């Protein structure tokens, strides 16, 4: 199995940028498709972005498309989420997750999350 640790969250103003990182350890990172999810207070966790094991295929939720970029560096066992033009509605706890089946349906491994707060 793989262990995941997110970092890079913080308190920013609307329009600012942040880059989240997800460091993986344990089983080979390149064996997994990877995703980012977020959960706002009082809401269910939602999909943000995903990438294939090589990084050649990426997928985004409609409300982040064009503002967020998911990427990965398999040599560094790290997943990234570059977030630009942040909005208050982007506030939430951001989680990275690993999908061993590469179907972007069930993610078996999750990090503990990192808080992102965007003020107006």
mmCIF file with all atom_site columns, N, CA, C and O in Angstrom, residues 52-87:
data_model
loop_
_atom_site.group_PDB
_atom_site.id
_atom_site.type_symbol
_atom_site.label_atom_id
_atom_site.label_alt_id
_atom_site.label_comp_id
_atom_site.label_asym_id
_atom_site.label_entity_id
_atom_site.label_seq_id
_atom_site.pdbx_PDB_ins_code
_atom_site.Cartn_x
_atom_site.Cartn_y
_atom_site.Cartn_z
_atom_site.occupancy
_atom_site.B_iso_or_equiv
_atom_site.pdbx_formal_charge
_atom_site.auth_seq_id
_atom_site.auth_comp_id
_atom_site.auth_asym_id
_atom_site.auth_atom_id
_atom_site.pdbx_PDB_model_num
ATOM 1   N N  . UNK A 1 52 ? -3.527  10.228 -14.700 1.00 0.00 ? 52 UNK A N  1
ATOM 2   C CA . UNK A 1 52 ? -3.122  8.848  -14.926 1.00 0.00 ? 52 UNK A CA 1
ATOM 3   C C  . UNK A 1 52 ? -1.757  8.587  -14.297 1.00 0.00 ? 52 UNK A C  1
ATOM 4   O O  . UNK A 1 52 ? -1.085  9.515  -13.837 1.00 0.00 ? 52 UNK A O  1
ATOM 5   N N  . UNK A 1 53 ? -1.328  7.343  -14.312 1.00 0.00 ? 53 UNK A N  1
ATOM 6   C CA . UNK A 1 53 ? -0.081  6.979  -13.654 1.00 0.00 ? 53 UNK A CA 1
ATOM 7   C C  . UNK A 1 53 ? 1.122   7.720  -14.246 1.00 0.00 ? 53 UNK A C  1
ATOM 8   O O  . UNK A 1 53 ? 2.065   8.056  -13.546 1.00 0.00 ? 53 UNK A O  1
ATOM 9   N N  . UNK A 1 54 ? 1.045   8.022  -15.535 1.00 0.00 ? 54 UNK A N  1
ATOM 10  C CA . UNK A 1 54 ? 2.165   8.706  -16.192 1.00 0.00 ? 54 UNK A CA 1
ATOM 11  C C  . UNK A 1 54 ? 2.021   10.215 -16.174 1.00 0.00 ? 54 UNK A C  1
ATOM 12  O O  . UNK A 1 54 ? 2.981   10.933 -16.479 1.00 0.00 ? 54 UNK A O  1
ATOM 13  N N  . UNK A 1 55 ? 0.825   10.695 -15.878 1.00 0.00 ? 55 UNK A N  1
ATOM 14  C CA . UNK A 1 55 ? 0.573   12.125 -15.945 1.00 0.00 ? 55 UNK A CA 1
ATOM 15  C C  . UNK A 1 55 ? 0.127   12.592 -17.315 1.00 0.00 ? 55 UNK A C  1
ATOM 16  O O  . UNK A 1 55 ? -0.138  13.778 -17.502 1.00 0.00 ? 55 UNK A O  1
ATOM 17  N N  . UNK A 1 56 ? 0.022   11.683 -18.260 1.00 0.00 ? 56 UNK A N  1
ATOM 18  C CA . UNK A 1 56 ? -0.317  12.076 -19.629 1.00 0.00 ? 56 UNK A CA 1
ATOM 19  C C  . UNK A 1 56 ? -1.800  12.367 -19.808 1.00 0.00 ? 56 UNK A C  1
ATOM 20  O O  . UNK A 1 56 ? -2.196  13.019 -20.778 1.00 0.00 ? 56 UNK A O  1
ATOM 21  N N  . UNK A 1 57 ? -2.612  11.857 -18.896 1.00 0.00 ? 57 UNK A N  1
ATOM 22  C CA . UNK A 1 57 ? -4.046  12.108 -18.947 1.00 0.00 ? 57 UNK A CA 1
ATOM 23  C C  . UNK A 1 57 ? -4.466  12.795 -17.658 1.00 0.00 ? 57 UNK A C  1
ATOM 24  O O  . UNK A 1 57 ? -4.112  12.353 -16.571 1.00 0.00 ? 57 UNK A O  1
ATOM 25  N N  . UNK A 1 58 ? -5.228  13.876 -17.807 1.00 0.00 ? 58 UNK A N  1
ATOM 26  C CA . UNK A 1 58 ? -5.709  14.615 -16.653 1.00 0.00 ? 58 UNK A CA 1
ATOM 27  C C  . UNK A 1 58 ? -7.200  14.915 -16.807 1.00 0.00 ? 58 UNK A C  1
ATOM 28  O O  . UNK A 1 58 ? -7.704  15.040 -17.924 1.00 0.00 ? 58 UNK A O  1
ATOM 29  N N  . UNK A 1 59 ? -7.861  15.043 -15.673 1.00 0.00 ? 59 UNK A N  1
ATOM 30  C CA . UNK A 1 59 ? -9.305  15.257 -15.644 1.00 0.00 ? 59 UNK A CA 1
ATOM 31  C C  . UNK A 1 59 ? -9.608  16.266 -14.552 1.00 0.00 ? 59 UNK A C  1
ATOM 32  O O  . UNK A 1 59 ? -8.958  16.267 -13.497 1.00 0.00 ? 59 UNK A O  1
ATOM 33  N N  . UNK A 1 60 ? -10.606 17.105 -14.783 1.00 0.00 ? 60 UNK A N  1
ATOM 34  C CA . UNK A 1 60 ? -10.929 18.173 -13.848 1.00 0.00 ? 60 UNK A CA 1
ATOM 35  C C  . UNK A 1 60 ? -12.428 18.301 -13.640 1.00 0.00 ? 60 UNK A C  1
ATOM 36  O O  . UNK A 1 60 ? -13.210 18.081 -14.570 1.00 0.00 ? 60 UNK A O  1
ATOM 37  N N  . UNK A 1 61 ? -12.789 18.717 -12.453 1.00 0.00 ? 61 UNK A N  1
ATOM 38  C CA . UNK A 1 61 ? -14.157 19.141 -12.215 1.00 0.00 ? 61 UNK A CA 1
ATOM 39  C C  . UNK A 1 61 ? -14.392 20.439 -12.980 1.00 0.00 ? 61 UNK A C  1
ATOM 40  O O  . UNK A 1 61 ? -13.484 21.242 -13.175 1.00 0.00 ? 61 UNK A O  1
ATOM 41  N N  . UNK A 1 62 ? -15.620 20.645 -13.396 1.00 0.00 ? 62 UNK A N  1
ATOM 42  C CA . UNK A 1 62 ? -15.916 21.807 -14.242 1.00 0.00 ? 62 UNK A CA 1
ATOM 43  C C  . UNK A 1 62 ? -15.569 23.127 -13.561 1.00 0.00 ? 62 UNK A C  1
ATOM 44  O O  . UNK A 1 62 ? -15.109 24.069 -14.228 1.00 0.00 ? 62 UNK A O  1
ATOM 45  N N  . UNK A 1 63 ? -15.780 23.211 -12.257 1.00 0.00 ? 63 UNK A N  1
ATOM 46  C CA . UNK A 1 63 ? -15.596 24.510 -11.609 1.00 0.00 ? 63 UNK A CA 1
ATOM 47  C C  . UNK A 1 63 ? -14.140 24.845 -11.327 1.00 0.00 ? 63 UNK A C  1
ATOM 48  O O  . UNK A 1 63 ? -13.854 25.946 -10.851 1.00 0.00 ? 63 UNK A O  1
ATOM 49  N N  . UNK A 1 64 ? -13.219 23.936 -11.614 1.00 0.00 ? 64 UNK A N  1
ATOM 50  C CA . UNK A 1 64 ? -11.800 24.260 -11.450 1.00 0.00 ? 64 UNK A CA 1
ATOM 51  C C  . UNK A 1 64 ? -11.057 24.240 -12.771 1.00 0.00 ? 64 UNK A C  1
ATOM 52  O O  . UNK A 1 64 ? -9.887  24.646 -12.842 1.00 0.00 ? 64 UNK A O  1
ATOM 53  N N  . UNK A 1 65 ? -11.713 23.788 -13.817 1.00 0.00 ? 65 UNK A N  1
ATOM 54  C CA . UNK A 1 65 ? -11.071 23.680 -15.129 1.00 0.00 ? 65 UNK A CA 1
ATOM 55  C C  . UNK A 1 65 ? -10.588 25.056 -15.585 1.00 0.00 ? 65 UNK A C  1
ATOM 56  O O  . UNK A 1 65 ? -11.323 26.040 -15.515 1.00 0.00 ? 65 UNK A O  1
ATOM 57  N N  . UNK A 1 66 ? -9.356  25.117 -16.021 1.00 0.00 ? 66 UNK A N  1
ATOM 58  C CA . UNK A 1 66 ? -8.780  26.378 -16.446 1.00 0.00 ? 66 UNK A CA 1
ATOM 59  C C  . UNK A 1 66 ? -8.107  27.151 -15.332 1.00 0.00 ? 66 UNK A C  1
ATOM 60  O O  . UNK A 1 66 ? -7.354  28.095 -15.599 1.00 0.00 ? 66 UNK A O  1
ATOM 61  N N  . UNK A 1 67 ? -8.359  26.776 -14.087 1.00 0.00 ? 67 UNK A N  1
ATOM 62  C CA . UNK A 1 67 ? -7.723  27.464 -12.946 1.00 0.00 ? 67 UNK A CA 1
ATOM 63  C C  . UNK A 1 67 ? -6.747  26.552 -12.213 1.00 0.00 ? 67 UNK A C  1
ATOM 64  O O  . UNK A 1 67 ? -5.741  27.011 -11.684 1.00 0.00 ? 67 UNK A O  1
ATOM 65  N N  . UNK A 1 68 ? -7.059  25.273 -12.136 1.00 0.00 ? 68 UNK A N  1
ATOM 66  C CA . UNK A 1 68 ? -6.224  24.307 -11.411 1.00 0.00 ? 68 UNK A CA 1
ATOM 67  C C  . UNK A 1 68 ? -5.504  23.401 -12.406 1.00 0.00 ? 68 UNK A C  1
ATOM 68  O O  . UNK A 1 68 ? -6.032  23.076 -13.470 1.00 0.00 ? 68 UNK A O  1
ATOM 69  N N  . UNK A 1 69 ? -4.310  22.974 -12.016 1.00 0.00 ? 69 UNK A N  1
ATOM 70  C CA . UNK A 1 69 ? -3.536  22.036 -12.828 1.00 0.00 ? 69 UNK A CA 1
ATOM 71  C C  . UNK A 1 69 ? -2.994  20.930 -11.935 1.00 0.00 ? 69 UNK A C  1
ATOM 72  O O  . UNK A 1 69 ? -2.291  21.213 -10.947 1.00 0.00 ? 69 UNK A O  1
ATOM 73  N N  . UNK A 1 70 ? -3.310  19.700 -12.277 1.00 0.00 ? 70 UNK A N  1
ATOM 74  C CA . UNK A 1 70 ? -2.774  18.550 -11.559 1.00 0.00 ? 70 UNK A CA 1
ATOM 75  C C  . UNK A 1 70 ? -1.557  18.037 -12.317 1.00 0.00 ? 70 UNK A C  1
ATOM 76  O O  . UNK A 1 70 ? -1.533  18.016 -13.554 1.00 0.00 ? 70 UNK A O  1
ATOM 77  N N  . UNK A 1 71 ? -0.541  17.646 -11.574 1.00 0.00 ? 71 UNK A N  1
ATOM 78  C CA . UNK A 1 71 ? 0.654   17.090 -12.192 1.00 0.00 ? 71 UNK A CA 1
ATOM 79  C C  . UNK A 1 71 ? 1.312   16.138 -11.199 1.00 0.00 ? 71 UNK A C  1
ATOM 80  O O  . UNK A 1 71 ? 0.953   16.119 -10.022 1.00 0.00 ? 71 UNK A O  1
ATOM 81  N N  . UNK A 1 72 ? 2.272   15.378 -11.698 1.00 0.00 ? 72 UNK A N  1
ATOM 82  C CA . UNK A 1 72 ? 2.973   14.450 -10.828 1.00 0.00 ? 72 UNK A CA 1
ATOM 83  C C  . UNK A 1 72 ? 4.415   14.306 -11.282 1.00 0.00 ? 72 UNK A C  1
ATOM 84  O O  . UNK A 1 72 ? 4.722   14.468 -12.459 1.00 0.00 ? 72 UNK A O  1
ATOM 85  N N  . UNK A 1 73 ? 5.264   14.000 -10.316 1.00 0.00 ? 73 UNK A N  1
ATOM 86  C CA . UNK A 1 73 ? 6.660   13.711 -10.592 1.00 0.00 ? 73 UNK A CA 1
ATOM 87  C C  . UNK A 1 73 ? 6.929   12.339 -9.997  1.00 0.00 ? 73 UNK A C  1
ATOM 88  O O  . UNK A 1 73 ? 7.129   12.217 -8.780  1.00 0.00 ? 73 UNK A O  1
ATOM 89  N N  . UNK A 1 74 ? 6.927   11.329 -10.847 1.00 0.00 ? 74 UNK A N  1
ATOM 90  C CA . UNK A 1 74 ? 7.086   9.965  -10.340 1.00 0.00 ? 74 UNK A CA 1
ATOM 91  C C  . UNK A 1 74 ? 8.486   9.720  -9.778  1.00 0.00 ? 74 UNK A C  1
ATOM 92  O O  . UNK A 1 74 ? 8.656   8.879  -8.900  1.00 0.00 ? 74 UNK A O  1
ATOM 93  N N  . UNK A 1 75 ? 9.459   10.451 -10.263 1.00 0.00 ? 75 UNK A N  1
ATOM 94  C CA . UNK A 1 75 ? 10.810  10.300 -9.723  1.00 0.00 ? 75 UNK A CA 1
ATOM 95  C C  . UNK A 1 75 ? 10.896  10.810 -8.291  1.00 0.00 ? 75 UNK A C  1
ATOM 96  O O  . UNK A 1 75 ? 11.714  10.338 -7.503  1.00 0.00 ? 75 UNK A O  1
ATOM 97  N N  . UNK A 1 76 ? 10.035  11.768 -7.953  1.00 0.00 ? 76 UNK A N  1
ATOM 98  C CA . UNK A 1 76 ? 10.016  12.335 -6.595  1.00 0.00 ? 76 UNK A CA 1
ATOM 99  C C  . UNK A 1 76 ? 8.859   11.789 -5.770  1.00 0.00 ? 76 UNK A C  1
ATOM 100 O O  . UNK A 1 76 ? 8.655   12.239 -4.636  1.00 0.00 ? 76 UNK A O  1
ATOM 101 N N  . UNK A 1 77 ? 8.080   10.875 -6.361  1.00 0.00 ? 77 UNK A N  1
ATOM 102 C CA . UNK A 1 77 ? 6.923   10.305 -5.644  1.00 0.00 ? 77 UNK A CA 1
ATOM 103 C C  . UNK A 1 77 ? 5.997   11.393 -5.112  1.00 0.00 ? 77 UNK A C  1
ATOM 104 O O  . UNK A 1 77 ? 5.530   11.326 -3.969  1.00 0.00 ? 77 UNK A O  1
ATOM 105 N N  . UNK A 1 78 ? 5.722   12.368 -5.941  1.00 0.00 ? 78 UNK A N  1
ATOM 106 C CA . UNK A 1 78 ? 4.952   13.513 -5.483  1.00 0.00 ? 78 UNK A CA 1
ATOM 107 C C  . UNK A 1 78 ? 3.889   13.901 -6.507  1.00 0.00 ? 78 UNK A C  1
ATOM 108 O O  . UNK A 1 78 ? 4.145   13.923 -7.713  1.00 0.00 ? 78 UNK A O  1
ATOM 109 N N  . UNK A 1 79 ? 2.720   14.217 -5.979  1.00 0.00 ? 79 UNK A N  1
ATOM 110 C CA . UNK A 1 79 ? 1.594   14.724 -6.753  1.00 0.00 ? 79 UNK A CA 1
ATOM 111 C C  . UNK A 1 79 ? 1.417   16.197 -6.408  1.00 0.00 ? 79 UNK A C  1
ATOM 112 O O  . UNK A 1 79 ? 1.624   16.592 -5.250  1.00 0.00 ? 79 UNK A O  1
ATOM 113 N N  . UNK A 1 80 ? 1.026   16.991 -7.399  1.00 0.00 ? 80 UNK A N  1
ATOM 114 C CA . UNK A 1 80 ? 0.844   18.420 -7.181  1.00 0.00 ? 80 UNK A CA 1
ATOM 115 C C  . UNK A 1 80 ? -0.539  18.864 -7.633  1.00 0.00 ? 80 UNK A C  1
ATOM 116 O O  . UNK A 1 80 ? -1.159  18.259 -8.495  1.00 0.00 ? 80 UNK A O  1
ATOM 117 N N  . UNK A 1 81 ? -0.969  19.977 -7.041  1.00 0.00 ? 81 UNK A N  1
ATOM 118 C CA . UNK A 1 81 ? -2.158  20.671 -7.521  1.00 0.00 ? 81 UNK A CA 1
ATOM 119 C C  . UNK A 1 81 ? -1.848  22.155 -7.491  1.00 0.00 ? 81 UNK A C  1
ATOM 120 O O  . UNK A 1 81 ? -1.768  22.749 -6.416  1.00 0.00 ? 81 UNK A O  1
ATOM 121 N N  . UNK A 1 82 ? -1.646  22.730 -8.662  1.00 0.00 ? 82 UNK A N  1
ATOM 122 C CA . UNK A 1 82 ? -1.446  24.174 -8.774  1.00 0.00 ? 82 UNK A CA 1
ATOM 123 C C  . UNK A 1 82 ? -2.811  24.831 -8.881  1.00 0.00 ? 82 UNK A C  1
ATOM 124 O O  . UNK A 1 82 ? -3.583  24.514 -9.789  1.00 0.00 ? 82 UNK A O  1
ATOM 125 N N  . UNK A 1 83 ? -3.094  25.730 -7.961  1.00 0.00 ? 83 UNK A N  1
ATOM 126 C CA . UNK A 1 83 ? -4.398  26.385 -7.905  1.00 0.00 ? 83 UNK A CA 1
ATOM 127 C C  . UNK A 1 83 ? -4.212  27.878 -8.124  1.00 0.00 ? 83 UNK A C  1
ATOM 128 O O  . UNK A 1 83 ? -3.564  28.545 -7.306  1.00 0.00 ? 83 UNK A O  1
ATOM 129 N N  . UNK A 1 84 ? -4.755  28.374 -9.203  1.00 0.00 ? 84 UNK A N  1
ATOM 130 C CA . UNK A 1 84 ? -4.675  29.801 -9.529  1.00 0.00 ? 84 UNK A CA 1
ATOM 131 C C  . UNK A 1 84 ? -6.054  30.432 -9.465  1.00 0.00 ? 84 UNK A C  1
ATOM 132 O O  . UNK A 1 84 ? -7.074  29.732 -9.507  1.00 0.00 ? 84 UNK A O  1
ATOM 133 N N  . UNK A 1 85 ? -6.072  31.746 -9.389  1.00 0.00 ? 85 UNK A N  1
ATOM 134 C CA . UNK A 1 85 ? -7.340  32.494 -9.372  1.00 0.00 ? 85 UNK A CA 1
ATOM 135 C C  . UNK A 1 85 ? -8.304  31.905 -8.352  1.00 0.00 ? 85 UNK A C  1
ATOM 136 O O  . UNK A 1 85 ? -9.481  31.646 -8.656  1.00 0.00 ? 85 UNK A O  1
ATOM 137 N N  . UNK A 1 86 ? -7.826  31.710 -7.154  1.00 0.00 ? 86 UNK A N  1
ATOM 138 C CA . UNK A 1 86 ? -8.635  31.070 -6.120  1.00 0.00 ? 86 UNK A CA 1
ATOM 139 C C  . UNK A 1 86 ? -9.848  31.916 -5.772  1.00 0.00 ? 86 UNK A C  1
ATOM 140 O O  . UNK A 1 86 ? -9.809  33.153 -5.795  1.00 0.00 ? 86 UNK A O  1
ATOM 141 N N  . UNK A 1 87 ? -10.924 31.211 -5.439  1.00 0.00 ? 87 UNK A N  1
ATOM 142 C CA . UNK A 1 87 ? -12.188 31.833 -5.070  1.00 0.00 ? 87 UNK A CA 1
ATOM 143 C C  . UNK A 1 87 ? -12.571 31.379 -3.664  1.00 0.00 ? 87 UNK A C  1
ATOM 144 O O  . UNK A 1 87 ? -12.170 30.299 -3.227  1.00 0.00 ? 87 UNK A O  1
#
